[in-house]
C-alpha angles and dihedrals in degrees: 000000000000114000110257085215095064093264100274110175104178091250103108135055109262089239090067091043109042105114090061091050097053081052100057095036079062097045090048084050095052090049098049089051086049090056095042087061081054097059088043090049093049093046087060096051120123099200082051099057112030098174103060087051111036102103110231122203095182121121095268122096115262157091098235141357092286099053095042084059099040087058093045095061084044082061108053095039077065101057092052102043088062102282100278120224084357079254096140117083087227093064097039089046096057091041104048119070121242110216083192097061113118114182120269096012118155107287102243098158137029084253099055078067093050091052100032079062091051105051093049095048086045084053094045090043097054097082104038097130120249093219120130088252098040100202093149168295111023101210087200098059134074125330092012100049098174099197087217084194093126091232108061116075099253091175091111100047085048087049098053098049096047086057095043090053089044098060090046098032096235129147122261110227118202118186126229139190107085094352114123119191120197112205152171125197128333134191114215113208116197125286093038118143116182108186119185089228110197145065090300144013121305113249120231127176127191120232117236084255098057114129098164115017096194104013104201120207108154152029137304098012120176124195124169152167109011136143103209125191110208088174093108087039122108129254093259094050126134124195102194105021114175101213103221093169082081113059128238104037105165149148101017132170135210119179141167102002137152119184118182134198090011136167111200109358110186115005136131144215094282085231127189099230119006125089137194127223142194112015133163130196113180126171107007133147118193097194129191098354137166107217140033101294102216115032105179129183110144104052129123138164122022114354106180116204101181117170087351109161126191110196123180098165090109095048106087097028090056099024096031091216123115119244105248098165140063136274090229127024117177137146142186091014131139132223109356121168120204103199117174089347123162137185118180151161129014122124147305094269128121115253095042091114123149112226113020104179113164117186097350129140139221102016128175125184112194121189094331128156143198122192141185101344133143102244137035117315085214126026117164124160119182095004118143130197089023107177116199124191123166103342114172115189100180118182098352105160087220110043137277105261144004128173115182116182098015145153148185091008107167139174150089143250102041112166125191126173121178143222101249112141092017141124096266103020124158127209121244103011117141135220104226130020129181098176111181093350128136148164099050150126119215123168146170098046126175111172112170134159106021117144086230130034128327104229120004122202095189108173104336136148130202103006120162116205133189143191094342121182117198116181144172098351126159096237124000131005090206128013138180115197141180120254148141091321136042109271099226144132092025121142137190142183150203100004125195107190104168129165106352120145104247116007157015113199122358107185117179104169124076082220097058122088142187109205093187135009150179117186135181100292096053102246124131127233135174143199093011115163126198139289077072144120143165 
């Protein structure tokens, strides 16, 4: 077949075959035209490309799916750039306000989550306190409004906000001066912390209903700075109760508190199982009250009394009733620390003693002091790794200190001075009593003025003794006595027994020495062993 393209084989000069070139150069022109009507042809079809003709009903604009997307992407580029001329339903929606919007409701537009977002923040923003450091929720602001008339119930305006302030761990701020809250009781979740915010302390006072003032069921757990009133409170009332039946109870703080005319200020549920730990009470004063302020028996695990003053001068002269019971009162705890740490006054009955710890464990008294009650200042019985440093009991009608049944008890500069030729004084009671104790190292004694002995080793074994000074008691300056267990084994030194009515020294047991002494006579004597005395 003839070449479409005028047989042209290269052989021969163009100027001899011309005429055959200029026809297949018409006939190349006329095929390319023919396939570009194919690609046209191909663009337009509809089985081709499907997205520019498939027609398309959903609430976009457009005729098909590429224009509907198409307008979707114009919208949104809208909305980014800053909304236009506001022509979109997304953007008037956001920026109009709905009077019909209730929190939470079902999100049915972009603007329910705009304004979902605001109502929460607004409610999160109306009790941000107005105080110069701002640290936290005012109970006295919106939506909390405590009245603080001292009249008006202000418990579930309290409530509220502690569990507001709970759930955000934020502080609760209650403001003082003049401000007077009336409450009931209160639980206090973790991660509470209430501070008395003013000039001076905030001022609480418990209704006549109130079982447990600050309920305390959780962790980290702050409260500060109140003066609370307990004169209207029940007998059974509690201010601080650490809820055990609840587990879990630690690292709490109580600071800067004074409670008046109180019955139980901090106990707790007496539990079987269930402990609490950590817990710190600085700088609080329990004044004029009518029962033992702090009652502990759950407790386990460093318990911090720092400047904790127990003062029961005002509570005969205002309740008329005479203080026949200690100003603590614990038992089966372990490590506890007294540190500038007082209980005084009361009256001449039996009972009023200062420290009443029965079967605890590491337990340090620093710079702590009892004075004129009507009981012991110290009275511990099965307590082991006792610590005493600088202890003071000063005209307690019923001694300074006894320790029955108990070991490794260790320290220095313990003062006691009796009652003896006082208003209220009681014949035969002795300074210092270690009654069935053993394995211990005590120095730095001065016992003076009791109406009994001035130091009584009744029963003990293996007692070290140091630097003792015995003066001006009605019978012995140092006694060792039979009890319940075999006085051995026991050693003291450098003995100073001067002016007591009766004796020195008095030594009953082969195994109890004296390395130096000065009794009553002034002489001097040295390495006496018992039986002795002088």
């Amino acid at each position: 077949m003839a070449s479409r393209y005028g047989g042209i084989t290269g052989s021969k000069n163009i100027s001899e075959d011309f005429e055959n070139i200029n026809t297949a150069l018409e006939n190349v022109e006329k095929d390319v035209d023919a396939k570009a009507a194919i690609v046209a042809d191909h663009i337009n079809s509809t089985a081709a490309h499907t997205a520019e003709h498939i027609a398309y009903s959903g609430t976009a604009a457009g005729a098909n799916v590429k224009e509907a997307v198409d307008g979707v992407n114009d919208r949104v580029n809208t909305i980014i750039q800053g909304g236009g001329a506001d022509k979109d339903a997304e953007l008037i929606d956001i920026r109009t306000p709905d009077p019909s919007y209730t929190p939470k409701r079902t999100i049915a537009v972009a603007g329910d989550i705009t304004r979902d977002m605001q109502a929460q923040f607004t409610v999160q923003l109306a009790g941000v306190t107005t105080n110069v450091d701002g640290r936290g929720i005012n109970v006295k602001a919106p939506p909390y409004n405590a009245k603080s008339n001292g009249v008006d119930d202000d418990t579930a305006a309290f409530q509220a906000a502690i569990n507001f302030c709970a759930a955000n761990r934020i502080p609760l701020i209650v403001p003082g001066g003049a401000d007077s809250y009336v409450l009931g009781d209160l639980t206090i979740p973790s991660h509470v912390n209430i501070i008395g915010m003013g000039g001076n302390r905030a001022n609480i006072k418990a209704k006549s209903s109130v079982t447990n003032l600050f309920n305390i069921q959780g962790q980290q757990i702050s409260i500060e700075n109140l003066f609370i009133d307990m004169n209207s409170a029940p007998s059974n009332s509690v201010v601080f109760y650490f809820n055990t039946n609840v587990m879990g109870i630690s690292d709490i703080r109580l600071d800067r508190i004074r409670i008046e005319n109180h019955y139980r200020v901090i106990g707790d549920a007496n539990h079987t199982t269930n402990l609490v730990a950590n817990v710190y009470c600085t700088d609080i004063t329990c004044y004029a009250g009518k029962a033992t302020p702090v009652v502990l028996r759950d407790f386990l695990g460093f318990i911090y009394f720092s400047k904790f003053i127990v003062d029961f001068t005002g509570t005969n002269p205002i309740h008329g009733i005479n203080v026949t019971w200690p100003g603590f009162d614990i038992e089966n705890i372990a490590g506890v620390i007294f540190e500038n740490v007082d209980v005084l006054g009361g009256t001449y009955s039996s009972g009023g003693h200062g420290f009443v710890m029965n079967n605890c464990l590491a337990i340090w008294f620093k710079r702590v002091m009892t004075d004129t009650l009507g009981g012991t200042g110290f009275f511990l019985t099965n307590c082991e790794y006792v610590y005493i440093d600088e202890v003071v009991s000063s005209h307690c009608v019923r001694g300074g200190i006894l320790f029955t049944n108990c070991r490794f008890i260790h320290g220095a500069m313990v003062f006691v001075n009796g009652r003896k030729d006082q208003t209220g004084e009681q014949p035969n009671q002795d300074g210092i009593i270690f009654d069935n104790c053993s394995d211990s190292n005590v120095g730095t004694i001065n016992t003076q003025n009791n109406t009994g002995n001035g130091f009584v080793l009744r029963g003990c074994t293996r007692m070290i003794i140091n630097s003792v000074r015995s003066i001006s008691n009605s019978i012995s300056g140092l006694r060792e006595e039979s009890g319940t267990g075999t006085s051995q084994y026991n050693q003291l030194g450098n003995v100073q027994s001067l002016f007591n009515l009766t004796n020195s020294v008095i030594l009953i047991s082969a195994t109890t020495g004296i390395v130096s002494l000065i009794t009553n006579s002034g002489l001097l004597q040295f390495n006496r062993v018992g039986p002795y005395t002088a």
